[in-house]
PDB file of C-alpha atoms in Angstrom:
ATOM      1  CA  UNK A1025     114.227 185.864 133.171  1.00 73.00           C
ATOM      2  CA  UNK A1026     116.956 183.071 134.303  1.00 88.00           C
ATOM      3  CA  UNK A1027     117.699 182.532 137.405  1.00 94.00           C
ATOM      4  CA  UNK A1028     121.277 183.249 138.019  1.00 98.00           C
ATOM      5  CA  UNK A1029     122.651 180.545 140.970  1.00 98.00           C
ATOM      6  CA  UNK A1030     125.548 182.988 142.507  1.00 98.00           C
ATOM      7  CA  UNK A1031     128.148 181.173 145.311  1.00 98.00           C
ATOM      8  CA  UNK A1032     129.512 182.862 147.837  1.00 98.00           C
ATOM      9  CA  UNK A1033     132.318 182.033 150.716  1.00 98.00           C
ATOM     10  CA  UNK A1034     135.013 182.916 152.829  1.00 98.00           C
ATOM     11  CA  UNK A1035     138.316 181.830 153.781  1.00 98.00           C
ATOM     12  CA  UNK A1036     140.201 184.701 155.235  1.00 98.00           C
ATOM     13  CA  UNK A1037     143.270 185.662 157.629  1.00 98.00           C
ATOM     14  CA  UNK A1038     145.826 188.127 157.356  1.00 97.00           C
ATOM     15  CA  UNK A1039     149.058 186.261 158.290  1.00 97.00           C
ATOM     16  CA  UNK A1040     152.340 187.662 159.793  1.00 95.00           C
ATOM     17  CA  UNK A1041     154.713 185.274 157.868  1.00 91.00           C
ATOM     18  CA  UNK A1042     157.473 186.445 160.501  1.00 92.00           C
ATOM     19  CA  UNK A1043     156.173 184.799 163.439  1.00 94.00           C
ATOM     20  CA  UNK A1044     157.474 181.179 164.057  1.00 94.00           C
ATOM     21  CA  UNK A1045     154.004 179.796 166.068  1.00 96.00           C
ATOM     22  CA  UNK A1046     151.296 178.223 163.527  1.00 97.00           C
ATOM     23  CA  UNK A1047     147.708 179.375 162.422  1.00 98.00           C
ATOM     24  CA  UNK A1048     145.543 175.711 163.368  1.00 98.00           C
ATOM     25  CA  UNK A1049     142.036 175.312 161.984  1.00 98.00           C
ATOM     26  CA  UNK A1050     140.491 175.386 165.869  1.00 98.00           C
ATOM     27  CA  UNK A1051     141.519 179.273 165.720  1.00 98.00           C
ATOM     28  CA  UNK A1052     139.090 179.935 162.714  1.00 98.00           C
ATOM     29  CA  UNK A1053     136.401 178.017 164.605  1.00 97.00           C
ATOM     30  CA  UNK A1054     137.343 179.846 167.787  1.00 96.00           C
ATOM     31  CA  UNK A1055     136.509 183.173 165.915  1.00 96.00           C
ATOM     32  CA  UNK A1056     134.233 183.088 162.853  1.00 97.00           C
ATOM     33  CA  UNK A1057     133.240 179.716 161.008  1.00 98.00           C
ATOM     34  CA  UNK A1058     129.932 178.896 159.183  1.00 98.00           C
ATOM     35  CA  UNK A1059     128.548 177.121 156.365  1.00 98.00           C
ATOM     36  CA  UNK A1060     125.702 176.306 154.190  1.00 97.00           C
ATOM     37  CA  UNK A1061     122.437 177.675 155.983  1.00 97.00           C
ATOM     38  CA  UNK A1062     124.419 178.608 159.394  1.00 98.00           C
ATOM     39  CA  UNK A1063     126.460 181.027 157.109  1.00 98.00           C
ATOM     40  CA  UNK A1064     122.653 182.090 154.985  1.00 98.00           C
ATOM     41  CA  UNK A1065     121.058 182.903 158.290  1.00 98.00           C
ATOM     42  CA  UNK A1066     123.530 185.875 159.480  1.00 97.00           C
ATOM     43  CA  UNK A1067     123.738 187.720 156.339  1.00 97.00           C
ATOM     44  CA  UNK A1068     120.257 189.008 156.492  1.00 95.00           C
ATOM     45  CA  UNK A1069     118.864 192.269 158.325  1.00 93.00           C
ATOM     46  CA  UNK A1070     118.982 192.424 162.050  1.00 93.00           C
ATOM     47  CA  UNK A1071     121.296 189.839 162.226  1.00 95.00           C
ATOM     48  CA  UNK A1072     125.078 189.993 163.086  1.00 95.00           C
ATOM     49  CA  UNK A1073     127.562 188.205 160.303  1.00 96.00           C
ATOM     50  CA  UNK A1074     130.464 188.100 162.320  1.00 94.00           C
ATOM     51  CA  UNK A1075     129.656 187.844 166.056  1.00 93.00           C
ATOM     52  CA  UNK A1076     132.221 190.108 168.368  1.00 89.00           C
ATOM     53  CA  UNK A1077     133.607 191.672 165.115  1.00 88.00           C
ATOM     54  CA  UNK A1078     131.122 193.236 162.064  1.00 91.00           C
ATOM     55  CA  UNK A1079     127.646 193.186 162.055  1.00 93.00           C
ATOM     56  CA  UNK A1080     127.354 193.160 158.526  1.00 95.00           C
ATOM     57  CA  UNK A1081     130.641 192.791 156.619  1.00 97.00           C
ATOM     58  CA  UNK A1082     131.357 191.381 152.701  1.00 98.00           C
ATOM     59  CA  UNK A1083     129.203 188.193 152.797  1.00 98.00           C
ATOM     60  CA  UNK A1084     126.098 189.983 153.729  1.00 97.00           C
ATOM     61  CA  UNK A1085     126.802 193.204 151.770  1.00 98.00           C
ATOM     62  CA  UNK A1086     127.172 190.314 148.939  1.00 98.00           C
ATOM     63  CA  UNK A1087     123.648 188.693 150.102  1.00 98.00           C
ATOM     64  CA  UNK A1088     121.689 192.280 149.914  1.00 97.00           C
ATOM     65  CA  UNK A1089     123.093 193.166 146.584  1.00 97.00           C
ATOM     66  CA  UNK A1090     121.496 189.992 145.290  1.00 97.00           C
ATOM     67  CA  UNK A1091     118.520 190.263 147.142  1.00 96.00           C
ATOM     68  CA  UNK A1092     117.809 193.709 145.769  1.00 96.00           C
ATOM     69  CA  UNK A1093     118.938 193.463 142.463  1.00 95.00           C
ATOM     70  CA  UNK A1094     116.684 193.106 139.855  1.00 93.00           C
ATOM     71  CA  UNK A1095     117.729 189.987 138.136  1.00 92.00           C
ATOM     72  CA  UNK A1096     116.307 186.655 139.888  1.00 95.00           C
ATOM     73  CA  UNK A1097     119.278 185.388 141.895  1.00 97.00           C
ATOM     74  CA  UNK A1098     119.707 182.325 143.768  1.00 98.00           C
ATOM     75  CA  UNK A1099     122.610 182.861 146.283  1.00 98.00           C
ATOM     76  CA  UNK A1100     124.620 179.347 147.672  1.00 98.00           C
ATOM     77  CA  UNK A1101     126.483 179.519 150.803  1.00 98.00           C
ATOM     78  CA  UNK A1102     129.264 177.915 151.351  1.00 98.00           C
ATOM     79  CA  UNK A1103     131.964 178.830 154.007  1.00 98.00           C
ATOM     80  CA  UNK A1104     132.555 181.694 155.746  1.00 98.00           C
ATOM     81  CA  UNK A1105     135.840 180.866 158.056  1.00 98.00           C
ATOM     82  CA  UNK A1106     137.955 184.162 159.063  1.00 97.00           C
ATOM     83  CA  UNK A1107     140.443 184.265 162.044  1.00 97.00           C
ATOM     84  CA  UNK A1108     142.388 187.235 163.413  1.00 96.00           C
ATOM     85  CA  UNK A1109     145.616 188.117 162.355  1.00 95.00           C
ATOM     86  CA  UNK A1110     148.232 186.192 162.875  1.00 96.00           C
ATOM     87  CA  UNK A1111     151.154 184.014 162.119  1.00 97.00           C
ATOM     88  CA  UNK A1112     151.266 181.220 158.863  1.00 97.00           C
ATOM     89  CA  UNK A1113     148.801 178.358 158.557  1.00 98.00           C
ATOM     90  CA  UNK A1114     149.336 175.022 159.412  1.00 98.00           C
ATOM     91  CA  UNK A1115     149.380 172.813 156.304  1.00 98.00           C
ATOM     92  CA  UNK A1116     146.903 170.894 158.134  1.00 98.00           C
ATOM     93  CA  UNK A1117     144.906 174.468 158.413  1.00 98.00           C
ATOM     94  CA  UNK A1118     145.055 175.162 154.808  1.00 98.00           C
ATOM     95  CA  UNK A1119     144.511 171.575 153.721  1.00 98.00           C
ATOM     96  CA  UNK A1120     141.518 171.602 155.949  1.00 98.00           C
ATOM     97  CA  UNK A1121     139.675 174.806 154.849  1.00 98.00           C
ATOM     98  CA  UNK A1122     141.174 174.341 150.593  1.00 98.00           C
ATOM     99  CA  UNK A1123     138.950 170.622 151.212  1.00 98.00           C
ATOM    100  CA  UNK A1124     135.582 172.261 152.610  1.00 98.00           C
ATOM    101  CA  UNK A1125     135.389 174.880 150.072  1.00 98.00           C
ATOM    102  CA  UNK A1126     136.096 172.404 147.514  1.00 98.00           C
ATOM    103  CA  UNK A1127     133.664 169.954 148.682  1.00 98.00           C
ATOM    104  CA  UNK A1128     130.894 172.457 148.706  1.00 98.00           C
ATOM    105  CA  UNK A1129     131.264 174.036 145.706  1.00 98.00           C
ATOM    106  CA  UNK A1130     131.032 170.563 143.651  1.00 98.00           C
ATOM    107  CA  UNK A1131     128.009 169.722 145.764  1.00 98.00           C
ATOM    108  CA  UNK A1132     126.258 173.104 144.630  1.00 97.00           C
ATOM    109  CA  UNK A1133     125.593 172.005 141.555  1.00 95.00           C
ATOM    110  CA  UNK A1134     125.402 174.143 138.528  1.00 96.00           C
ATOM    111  CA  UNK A1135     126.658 177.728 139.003  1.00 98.00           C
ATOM    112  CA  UNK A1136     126.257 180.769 137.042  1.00 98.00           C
ATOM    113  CA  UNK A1137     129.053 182.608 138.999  1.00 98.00           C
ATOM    114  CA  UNK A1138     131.262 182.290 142.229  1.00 98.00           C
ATOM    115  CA  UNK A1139     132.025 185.148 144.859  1.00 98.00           C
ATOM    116  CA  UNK A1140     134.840 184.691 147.228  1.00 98.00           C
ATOM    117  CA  UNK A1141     135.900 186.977 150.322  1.00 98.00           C
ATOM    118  CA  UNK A1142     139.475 186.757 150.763  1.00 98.00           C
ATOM    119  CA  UNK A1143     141.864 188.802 152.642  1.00 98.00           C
ATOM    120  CA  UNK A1144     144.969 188.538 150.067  1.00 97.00           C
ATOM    121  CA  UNK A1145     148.094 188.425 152.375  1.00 96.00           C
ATOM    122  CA  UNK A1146     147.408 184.689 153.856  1.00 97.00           C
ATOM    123  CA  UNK A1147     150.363 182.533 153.870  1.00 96.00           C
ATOM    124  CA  UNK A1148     150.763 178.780 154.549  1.00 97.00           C
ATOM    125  CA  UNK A1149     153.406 176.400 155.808  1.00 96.00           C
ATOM    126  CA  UNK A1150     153.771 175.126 152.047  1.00 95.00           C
ATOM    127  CA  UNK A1151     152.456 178.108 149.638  1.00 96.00           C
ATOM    128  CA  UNK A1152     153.133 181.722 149.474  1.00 94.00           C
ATOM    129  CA  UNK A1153     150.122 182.479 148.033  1.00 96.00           C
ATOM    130  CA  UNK A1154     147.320 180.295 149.162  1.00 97.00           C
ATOM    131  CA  UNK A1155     144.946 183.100 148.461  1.00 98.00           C
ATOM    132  CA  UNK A1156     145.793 182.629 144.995  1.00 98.00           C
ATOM    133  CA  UNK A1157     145.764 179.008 145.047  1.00 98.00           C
ATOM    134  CA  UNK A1158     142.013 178.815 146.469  1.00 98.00           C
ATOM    135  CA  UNK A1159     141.330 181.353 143.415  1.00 98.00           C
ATOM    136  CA  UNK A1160     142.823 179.021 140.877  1.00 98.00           C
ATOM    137  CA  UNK A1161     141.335 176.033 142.672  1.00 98.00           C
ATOM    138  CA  UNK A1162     137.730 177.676 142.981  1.00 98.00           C
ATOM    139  CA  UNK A1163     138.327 178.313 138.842  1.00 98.00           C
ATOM    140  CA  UNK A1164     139.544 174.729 137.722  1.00 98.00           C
ATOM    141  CA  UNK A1165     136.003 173.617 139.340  1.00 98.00           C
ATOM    142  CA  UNK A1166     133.677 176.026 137.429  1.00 98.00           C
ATOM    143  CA  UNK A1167     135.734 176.266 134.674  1.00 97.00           C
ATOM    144  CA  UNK A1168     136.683 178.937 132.071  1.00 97.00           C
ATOM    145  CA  UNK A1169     133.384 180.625 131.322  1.00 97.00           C
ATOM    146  CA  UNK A1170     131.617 180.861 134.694  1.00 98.00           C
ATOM    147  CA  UNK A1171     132.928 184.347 136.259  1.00 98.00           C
ATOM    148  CA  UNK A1172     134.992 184.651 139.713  1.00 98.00           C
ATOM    149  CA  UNK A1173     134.590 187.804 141.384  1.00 98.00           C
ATOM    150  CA  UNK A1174     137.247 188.176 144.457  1.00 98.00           C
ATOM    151  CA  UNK A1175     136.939 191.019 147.071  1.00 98.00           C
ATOM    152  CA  UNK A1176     140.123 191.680 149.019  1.00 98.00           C
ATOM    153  CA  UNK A1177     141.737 193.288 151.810  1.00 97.00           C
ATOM    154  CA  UNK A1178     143.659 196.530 150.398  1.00 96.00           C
ATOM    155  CA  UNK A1179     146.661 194.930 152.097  1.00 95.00           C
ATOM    156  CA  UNK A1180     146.383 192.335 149.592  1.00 96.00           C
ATOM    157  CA  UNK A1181     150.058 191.012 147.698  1.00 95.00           C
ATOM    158  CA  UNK A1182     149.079 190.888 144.356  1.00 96.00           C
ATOM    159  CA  UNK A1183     150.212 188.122 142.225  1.00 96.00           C
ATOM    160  CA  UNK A1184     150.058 186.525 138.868  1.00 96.00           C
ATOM    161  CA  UNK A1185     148.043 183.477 140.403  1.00 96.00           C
ATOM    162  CA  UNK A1186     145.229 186.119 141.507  1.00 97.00           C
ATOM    163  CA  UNK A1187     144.657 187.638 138.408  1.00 97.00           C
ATOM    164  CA  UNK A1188     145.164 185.197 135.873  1.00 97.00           C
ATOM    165  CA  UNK A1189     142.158 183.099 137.632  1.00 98.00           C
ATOM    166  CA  UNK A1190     139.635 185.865 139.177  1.00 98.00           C
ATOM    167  CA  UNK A1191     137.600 187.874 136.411  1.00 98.00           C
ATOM    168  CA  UNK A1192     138.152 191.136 138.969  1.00 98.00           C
ATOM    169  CA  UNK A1193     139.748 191.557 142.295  1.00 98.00           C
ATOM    170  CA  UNK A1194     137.896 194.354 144.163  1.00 98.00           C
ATOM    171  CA  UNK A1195     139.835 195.532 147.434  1.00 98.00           C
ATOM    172  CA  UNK A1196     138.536 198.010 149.948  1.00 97.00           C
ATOM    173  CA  UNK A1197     138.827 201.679 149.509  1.00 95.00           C
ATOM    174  CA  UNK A1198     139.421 202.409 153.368  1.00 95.00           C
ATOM    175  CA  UNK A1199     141.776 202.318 156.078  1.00 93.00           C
ATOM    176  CA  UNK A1200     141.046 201.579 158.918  1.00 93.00           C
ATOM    177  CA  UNK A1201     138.516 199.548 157.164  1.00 94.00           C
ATOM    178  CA  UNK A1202     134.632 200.345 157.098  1.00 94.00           C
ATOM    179  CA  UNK A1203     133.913 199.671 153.622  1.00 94.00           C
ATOM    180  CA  UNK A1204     133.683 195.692 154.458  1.00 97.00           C
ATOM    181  CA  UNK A1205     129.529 195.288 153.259  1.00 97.00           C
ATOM    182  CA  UNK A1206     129.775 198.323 150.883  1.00 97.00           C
ATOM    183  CA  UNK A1207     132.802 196.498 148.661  1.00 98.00           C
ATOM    184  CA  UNK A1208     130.669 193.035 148.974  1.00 98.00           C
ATOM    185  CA  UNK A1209     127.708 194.592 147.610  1.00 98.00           C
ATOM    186  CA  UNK A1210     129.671 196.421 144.916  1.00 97.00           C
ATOM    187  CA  UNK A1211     131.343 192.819 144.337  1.00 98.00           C
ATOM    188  CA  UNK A1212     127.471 191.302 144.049  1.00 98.00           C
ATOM    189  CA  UNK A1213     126.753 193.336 141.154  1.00 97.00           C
ATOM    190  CA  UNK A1214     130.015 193.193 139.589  1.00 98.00           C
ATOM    191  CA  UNK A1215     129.033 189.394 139.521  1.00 98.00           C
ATOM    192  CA  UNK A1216     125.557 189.710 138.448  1.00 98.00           C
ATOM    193  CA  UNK A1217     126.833 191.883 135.414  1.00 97.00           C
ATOM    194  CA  UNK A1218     128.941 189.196 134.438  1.00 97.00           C
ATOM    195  CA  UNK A1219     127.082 186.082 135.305  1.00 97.00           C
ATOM    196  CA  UNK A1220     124.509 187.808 132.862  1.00 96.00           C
ATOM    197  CA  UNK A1221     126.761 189.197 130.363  1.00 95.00           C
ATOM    198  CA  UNK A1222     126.060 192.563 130.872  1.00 96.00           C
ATOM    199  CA  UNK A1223     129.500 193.459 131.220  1.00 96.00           C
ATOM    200  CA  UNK A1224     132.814 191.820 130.495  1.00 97.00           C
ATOM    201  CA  UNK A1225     135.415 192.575 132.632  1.00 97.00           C
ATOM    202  CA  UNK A1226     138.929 192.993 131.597  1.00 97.00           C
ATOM    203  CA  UNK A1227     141.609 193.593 133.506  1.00 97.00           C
ATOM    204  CA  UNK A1228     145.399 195.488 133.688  1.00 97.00           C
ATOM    205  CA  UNK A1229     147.581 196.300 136.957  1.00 97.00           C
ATOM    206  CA  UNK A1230     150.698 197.454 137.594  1.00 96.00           C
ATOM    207  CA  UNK A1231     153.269 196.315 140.737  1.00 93.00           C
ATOM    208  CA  UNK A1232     154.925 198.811 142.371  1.00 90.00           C
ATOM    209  CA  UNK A1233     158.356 198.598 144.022  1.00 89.00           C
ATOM    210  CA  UNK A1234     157.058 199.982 147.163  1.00 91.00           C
ATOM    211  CA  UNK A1235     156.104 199.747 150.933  1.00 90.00           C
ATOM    212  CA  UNK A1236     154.512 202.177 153.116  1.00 86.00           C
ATOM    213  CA  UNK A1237     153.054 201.693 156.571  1.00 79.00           C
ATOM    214  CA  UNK A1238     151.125 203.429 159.249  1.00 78.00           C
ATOM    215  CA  UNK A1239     149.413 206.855 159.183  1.00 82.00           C
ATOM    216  CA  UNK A1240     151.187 207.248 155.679  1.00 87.00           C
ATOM    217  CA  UNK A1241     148.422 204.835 154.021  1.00 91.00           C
ATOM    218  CA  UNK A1242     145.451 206.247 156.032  1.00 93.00           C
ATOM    219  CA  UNK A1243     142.926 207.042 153.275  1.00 92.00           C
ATOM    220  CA  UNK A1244     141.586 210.802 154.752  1.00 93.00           C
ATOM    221  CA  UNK A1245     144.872 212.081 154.856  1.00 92.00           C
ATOM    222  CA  UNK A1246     147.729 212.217 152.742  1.00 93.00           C
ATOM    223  CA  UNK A1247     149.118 211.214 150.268  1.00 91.00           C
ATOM    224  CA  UNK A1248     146.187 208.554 149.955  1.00 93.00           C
ATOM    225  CA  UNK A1249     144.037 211.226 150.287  1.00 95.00           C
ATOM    226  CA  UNK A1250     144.615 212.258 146.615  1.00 96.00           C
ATOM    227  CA  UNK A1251     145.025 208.873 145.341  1.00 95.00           C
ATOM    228  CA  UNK A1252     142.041 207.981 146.320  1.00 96.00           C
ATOM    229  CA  UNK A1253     139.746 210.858 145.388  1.00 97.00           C
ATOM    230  CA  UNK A1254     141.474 209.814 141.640  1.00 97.00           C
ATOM    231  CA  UNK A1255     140.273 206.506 141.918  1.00 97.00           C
ATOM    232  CA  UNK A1256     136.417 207.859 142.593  1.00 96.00           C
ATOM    233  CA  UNK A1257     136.841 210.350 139.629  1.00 97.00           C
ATOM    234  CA  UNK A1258     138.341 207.244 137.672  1.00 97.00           C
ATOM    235  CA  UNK A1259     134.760 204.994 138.283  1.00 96.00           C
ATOM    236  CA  UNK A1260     132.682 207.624 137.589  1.00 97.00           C
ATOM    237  CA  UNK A1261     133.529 206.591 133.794  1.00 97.00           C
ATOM    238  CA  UNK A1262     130.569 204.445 132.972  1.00 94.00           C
ATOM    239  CA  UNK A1263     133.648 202.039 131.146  1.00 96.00           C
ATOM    240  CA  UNK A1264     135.503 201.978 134.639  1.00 97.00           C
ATOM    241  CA  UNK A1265     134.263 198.891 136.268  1.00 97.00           C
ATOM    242  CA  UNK A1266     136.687 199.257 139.325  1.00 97.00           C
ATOM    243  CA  UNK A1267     139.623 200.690 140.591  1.00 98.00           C
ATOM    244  CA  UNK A1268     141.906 198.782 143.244  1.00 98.00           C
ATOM    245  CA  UNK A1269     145.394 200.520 145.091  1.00 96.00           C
ATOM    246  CA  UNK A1270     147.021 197.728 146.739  1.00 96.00           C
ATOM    247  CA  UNK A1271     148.917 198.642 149.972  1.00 93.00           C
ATOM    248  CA  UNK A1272     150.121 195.583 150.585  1.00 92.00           C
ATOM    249  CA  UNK A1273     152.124 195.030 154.321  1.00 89.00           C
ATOM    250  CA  UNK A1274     155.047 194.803 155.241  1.00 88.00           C
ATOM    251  CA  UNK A1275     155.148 191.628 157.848  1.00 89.00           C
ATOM    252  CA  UNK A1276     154.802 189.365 154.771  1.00 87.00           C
ATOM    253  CA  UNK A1277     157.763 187.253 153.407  1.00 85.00           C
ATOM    254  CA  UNK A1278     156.796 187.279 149.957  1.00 87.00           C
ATOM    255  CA  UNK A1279     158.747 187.221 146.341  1.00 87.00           C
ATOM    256  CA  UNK A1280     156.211 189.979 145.188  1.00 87.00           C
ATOM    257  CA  UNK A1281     155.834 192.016 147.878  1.00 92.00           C
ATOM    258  CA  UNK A1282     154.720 195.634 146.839  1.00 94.00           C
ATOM    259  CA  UNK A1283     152.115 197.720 145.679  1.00 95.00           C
ATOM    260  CA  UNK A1284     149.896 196.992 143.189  1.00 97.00           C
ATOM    261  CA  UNK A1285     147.227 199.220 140.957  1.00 97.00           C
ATOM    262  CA  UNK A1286     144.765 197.416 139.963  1.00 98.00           C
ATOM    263  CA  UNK A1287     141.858 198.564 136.936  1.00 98.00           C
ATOM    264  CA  UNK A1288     138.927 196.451 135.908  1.00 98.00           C
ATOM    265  CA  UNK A1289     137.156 197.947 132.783  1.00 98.00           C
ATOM    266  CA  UNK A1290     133.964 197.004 130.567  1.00 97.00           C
ATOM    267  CA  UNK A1291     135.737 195.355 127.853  1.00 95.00           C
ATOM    268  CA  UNK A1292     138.745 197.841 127.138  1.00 92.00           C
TER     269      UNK A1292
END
């Protein structure tokens, strides 16, 4: 059986593009920022992935579906850099981060697919959608044929940029959020299945001229509450890969600002 050499990073902040002060690269490192083995070493059991925050969140959900699955899997860590939320990054910030996760992932050599942890509602000084761009970026390295798997806050702004370059998007399926290692180990086999051809994910989504906030997008009451016990009937279709409902939020100045549904099926 090949070995299948998965990546897997990080680069995440949810960004209030209304504030006038800047996101700088010391407030990552302030919070959460780790690479290579530093990053390996806290997304195992008994360790904490994301000290004062999650003990296990996306990266090592990611690193126990691997471990556990039964293909042979050799996982490469990159970066894991997340900050709180807050106002838009510095284009020294982005520059800074964009340039690490490039550097790694050229220096990890051969790679049978590439997981990335965003949040989806990041903004820069110079780019709108700098989630996007480290999507397009992360695919213009490994090129057409090796698949991207992104997982993403469900406050995500969907754009053109993010699905034209990720094979699926995967977003949480709570708020308040506690799905954080449950979505990364869906997101691990989603990858495996691709990286090994098992599946072949295709894609459709819909925006949706829409904003709702507060207790209205709480996922145990309603409306979400129906939406999303639709979306668990939806993926109990063996053809249903994955179903996303982008909630987007509103303290984002962005051109597609909105909802966003969001379907990921095995080659329909």
């Amino acid at each position: 059986m090949k070995v299948l050499r998965l990546a897997y990073a990080r680069i995440a902040q949810e960004t209030n593009a209304l504030s006038p002060l800047r996101t700088e690269f010391e407030d990552f490192t302030r919070v959460h920022y780790l690479e290579g083995d530093d990053l390996a070493a806290v997304c195992v059991p008994g360790k904490t992935e994301a000290e004062g925050f999650l003990k296990n969140a996306e990266l090592s959900g990611f690193a126990q579906g691997c471990r556990t699955s039964k293909q042979s899997i050799e996982t490469i860590p990159l970066v894991s850099a997340w900050a709180v939320p807050a106002a838009k990054l510095s284009t020294a910030c982005m520059n800074h981060l964009a340039d690490r996760l490039k550097t790694l992932l050229e220096a990890a050599g051969p790679l049978d697919g590439v997981y990335l942890c965003l949040h989806g509602a990041m903004r820069s000084e110079e780019s709108v959608d700098p989630d996007g761009d480290l999507i397009a970026m992360t695919r213009s390295i490994v090129g057409p044929d090796i698949p991207v798997v992104v997982s993403l806050d469900l406050h995500a702004v969907m754009t053109p940029r993010k699905v034209e370059h990720a094979d699926v998007l995967c977003a949480y399926k709570t708020n308040p959020h506690r799905d954080h290692k449950a979505v990364g180990k869906r997101c691990a086999q989603l990858l495996i299945d691709c990286a090994s051809k098992t599946k072949k994910p295709v894609a459709a989504w819909r925006s949706l001229p829409m904003l709702l906030g507060g207790g209205t997008t709480l996922d145990f009451l309603q409306p979400m509450r129906t939406v999303f016990k639709r979306m668990k009937e939806m993926e109990k279709d063996p053809r249903v890969l994955d179903v996303s409902a982008f909630m987007s939020q509103p303290w984002h100045d962005h051109p597609d600002l909105g909802w966003a549904s969001y379907v990921v099926t095995d080659d329909d």
